[in-house]
Coordinates of N, CA and C in Angstrom, one line a residue:
M1 N -49.2 -34.8 -7.4 CA -50.5 -34.5 -6.7 C -50.7 -35.1 -5.3
R2 N -50.1 -36.3 -5.1 CA -50.3 -36.9 -3.7 C -49.5 -35.9 -2.6
M3 N -48.4 -35.4 -3.1 CA -47.4 -34.8 -2.2 C -48.1 -33.3 -1.9
L4 N -48.8 -32.8 -3.1 CA -49.5 -31.6 -2.7 C -50.5 -31.5 -1.9
L5 N -51.4 -32.6 -2.0 CA -52.5 -32.8 -1.2 C -52.1 -32.9 0.5
G6 N -51.0 -33.8 0.4 CA -50.4 -34.2 1.8 C -49.8 -32.9 2.5
C7 N -49.2 -32.0 1.7 CA -48.6 -31.0 2.3 C -49.7 -29.7 2.7
V8 N -50.8 -29.7 2.0 CA -52.1 -28.8 2.3 C -52.7 -29.5 3.5
S9 N -52.7 -30.7 3.5 CA -53.6 -31.4 4.7 C -52.9 -30.9 6.0
L10 N -51.5 -31.5 5.9 CA -50.6 -31.1 6.9 C -50.6 -29.5 7.5
L11 N -50.7 -28.6 6.5 CA -50.9 -27.1 6.8 C -52.3 -27.0 7.8
V12 N -53.4 -27.6 7.2 CA -54.7 -27.4 7.6 C -54.6 -28.1 9.1
V13 N -53.9 -29.2 9.4 CA -53.9 -29.9 10.7 C -53.1 -29.0 11.6
L14 N -51.8 -28.4 11.2 CA -51.1 -27.4 11.9 C -51.7 -26.5 12.3
S15 N -52.7 -25.7 11.5 CA -53.4 -24.6 11.8 C -54.4 -24.9 12.9
I16 N -55.0 -25.8 12.8 CA -56.1 -26.3 13.7 C -55.4 -26.5 15.0
V17 N -54.2 -27.2 15.1 CA -53.8 -27.4 16.3 C -53.1 -26.1 16.9
G18 N -52.6 -25.3 16.1 CA -52.3 -23.9 16.7 C -53.4 -23.0 17.1
L19 N -54.5 -23.1 16.7 CA -55.7 -22.4 17.2 C -56.2 -23.0 18.6
L20 N -56.0 -24.4 18.6 CA -56.5 -24.8 20.1 C -55.3 -24.5 20.8
A21 N -54.4 -24.5 20.6 CA -53.2 -24.3 21.5 C -53.4 -22.8 21.9
K22 N -53.7 -21.8 21.1 CA -53.9 -20.4 21.4 C -55.0 -20.1 22.5
T23 N -56.2 -20.8 22.1 CA -57.2 -20.8 23.1 C -57.1 -21.4 24.4
Q24 N -56.3 -22.6 24.4 CA -55.9 -23.1 25.6 C -54.9 -22.0 26.5
L25 N -53.9 -21.4 25.9 CA -53.1 -20.6 26.6 C -53.7 -19.6 27.1
K26 N -54.6 -19.1 26.3 CA -55.5 -17.9 26.5 C -56.3 -18.1 27.9
Q27 N -56.8 -19.2 27.9 CA -57.6 -19.6 29.2 C -56.8 -19.8 30.4
V28 N -55.6 -20.3 30.1 CA -54.4 -20.5 31.4 C -54.3 -18.9 31.8
S29 N -53.9 -18.3 31.0 CA -53.4 -16.9 31.6 C -54.7 -16.1 32.0
S30 N -55.8 -16.3 31.6 CA -56.7 -15.6 32.3 C -57.2 -16.2 33.7
T31 N -57.0 -17.6 33.7 CA -57.1 -18.4 35.2 C -56.3 -17.8 35.9
A32 N -54.8 -17.6 35.4 CA -53.9 -16.9 36.4 C -53.8 -15.6 36.8
A33 N -54.5 -14.8 35.8 CA -54.7 -13.5 36.3 C -56.0 -13.6 37.3
A34 N -56.8 -14.3 37.3 CA -58.0 -14.4 38.1 C -57.6 -14.7 39.6
V35 N -56.8 -15.8 39.7 CA -56.0 -16.5 40.9 C -55.3 -15.2 41.5
A36 N -54.5 -14.4 40.7 CA -53.7 -13.3 41.2 C -54.6 -12.0 41.7
A37 N -55.8 -12.0 41.1 CA -56.8 -11.1 41.5 C -57.4 -11.3 42.9
S38 N -57.8 -12.5 42.9 CA -58.3 -13.0 44.0 C -57.6 -13.0 45.2
S39 N -56.1 -13.6 44.9 CA -55.2 -13.2 46.1 C -55.0 -11.7 46.7
G40 N -54.8 -11.1 45.6 CA -54.8 -9.5 45.8 C -56.1 -9.0 46.7
A41 N -57.1 -9.3 46.2 CA -58.2 -8.9 46.9 C -58.4 -9.4 48.3
A42 N -57.8 -10.9 48.6 CA -57.9 -11.4 49.8 C -56.9 -10.7 50.9
S43 N -55.7 -10.3 50.2 CA -54.7 -9.4 51.0 C -55.2 -8.0 51.5
A44 N -56.2 -7.4 50.4 CA -56.6 -6.2 50.6 C -57.8 -6.2 52.0
A45 N -58.1 -7.5 51.9 CA -59.3 -7.8 53.1 C -58.8 -8.5 54.0
D46 N -57.7 -8.4 54.3 CA -56.8 -9.2 55.4 C -57.2 -10.6 55.8
I47 N -57.4 -11.2 54.6 CA -57.7 -12.5 54.5 C -56.5 -13.6 54.2
D48 N -56.2 -14.7 54.7 CA -54.9 -15.4 54.2 C -55.2 -16.0 52.7
P49 N -54.5 -15.3 52.1 CA -54.3 -15.8 50.4 C -54.2 -17.3 50.0
T50 N -53.6 -18.1 51.1 CA -53.7 -19.6 50.8 C -55.1 -20.0 51.1
V51 N -56.0 -19.4 51.7 CA -57.1 -20.2 51.9 C -58.0 -19.7 50.8
V52 N -57.8 -18.8 50.1 CA -58.6 -18.3 48.8 C -58.3 -19.0 47.5
A53 N -56.9 -19.2 47.3 CA -56.4 -20.0 46.3 C -55.5 -21.3 46.8
T54 N -56.0 -22.5 46.5 CA -55.2 -23.6 46.8 C -54.1 -23.8 45.8
P55 N -53.0 -24.0 46.3 CA -51.7 -24.1 45.3 C -51.9 -25.4 44.6
T56 N -51.8 -25.2 43.4 CA -52.0 -26.4 42.4 C -50.8 -27.3 42.4
P57 N -49.5 -27.0 42.5 CA -48.4 -27.8 42.6 C -48.5 -29.0 43.8
D58 N -49.0 -28.5 44.9 CA -49.1 -29.2 46.1 C -50.1 -30.2 46.0
L59 N -51.3 -30.2 45.3 CA -52.5 -31.1 45.2 C -52.0 -32.3 44.9
P60 N -51.0 -32.6 43.7 CA -50.8 -34.0 43.5 C -50.0 -34.7 44.5
R61 N -49.2 -33.8 45.4 CA -48.2 -34.5 46.5 C -49.4 -34.9 47.5
N62 N -50.2 -34.2 47.7 CA -51.4 -34.3 48.8 C -52.0 -35.7 48.7
V63 N -52.4 -35.6 47.4 CA -53.2 -37.0 46.9 C -52.2 -38.0 47.0
Q64 N -51.0 -38.0 46.6 CA -50.0 -39.2 46.7 C -49.9 -39.7 47.9
D65 N -49.8 -38.8 48.9 CA -49.5 -38.8 50.3 C -50.7 -39.6 50.8
E66 N -51.8 -39.2 50.7 CA -53.2 -39.7 51.1 C -53.2 -41.1 50.6
L67 N -53.0 -41.3 49.4 CA -53.1 -42.7 48.9 C -51.9 -43.8 49.6
V68 N -51.0 -43.1 49.6 CA -49.7 -44.2 50.2 C -50.2 -44.5 51.7
R69 N -50.7 -43.3 52.7 CA -51.3 -43.4 53.8 C -52.3 -44.6 53.8
A70 N -53.2 -44.6 52.8 CA -54.4 -45.5 52.8 C -53.9 -47.0 52.4
M71 N -52.8 -47.0 51.6 CA -52.5 -48.3 51.3 C -51.8 -49.1 52.4
Q72 N -50.9 -48.1 53.3 CA -50.4 -48.8 54.3 C -51.5 -49.2 55.4
S73 N -52.3 -48.6 55.8 CA -53.1 -48.8 56.9 C -54.1 -50.5 56.5
P74 N -54.2 -51.1 57.5 CA -55.0 -52.2 57.4 C -56.3 -52.1 57.3
P75 N -57.2 -52.8 56.2 CA -58.6 -52.5 56.0 C -59.1 -52.7 57.2
A76 N -60.2 -52.1 57.8 CA -61.1 -52.3 59.1 C -62.3 -53.5 58.6
R77 N -62.1 -54.5 59.4 CA -63.1 -55.5 59.0 C -63.9 -55.8 60.1
G78 N -65.0 -56.2 60.2 CA -66.0 -56.2 61.2 C -66.0 -57.9 61.6
D79 N -65.6 -58.6 60.6 CA -65.9 -60.1 61.1 C -64.4 -60.9 60.7
D80 N -64.3 -62.0 61.5 CA -62.8 -62.6 61.2 C -63.0 -63.5 60.2
S81 N -63.0 -63.2 59.0 CA -63.1 -64.1 57.7 C -61.7 -64.7 57.3
R82 N -60.8 -64.5 57.9 CA -59.5 -64.9 57.5 C -59.2 -66.1 58.0

């Protein structure tokens, strides 16, 4: 009886996770289509597509570069407290 209940609960959990994954993938594909449509509209209007859609893979690298730069520069202090 316990094994049957365990299998049924596992199937219920897997179906819920599957539905969540399906909705997430649907949102990602619609977002990608929207970005493609906006870049297509930008090229039709003679606008640089890089201005319209910021490339997502470059964003973490830019943030990391800014953090490294901020950590390397000394803090600005108004008084000589050292």
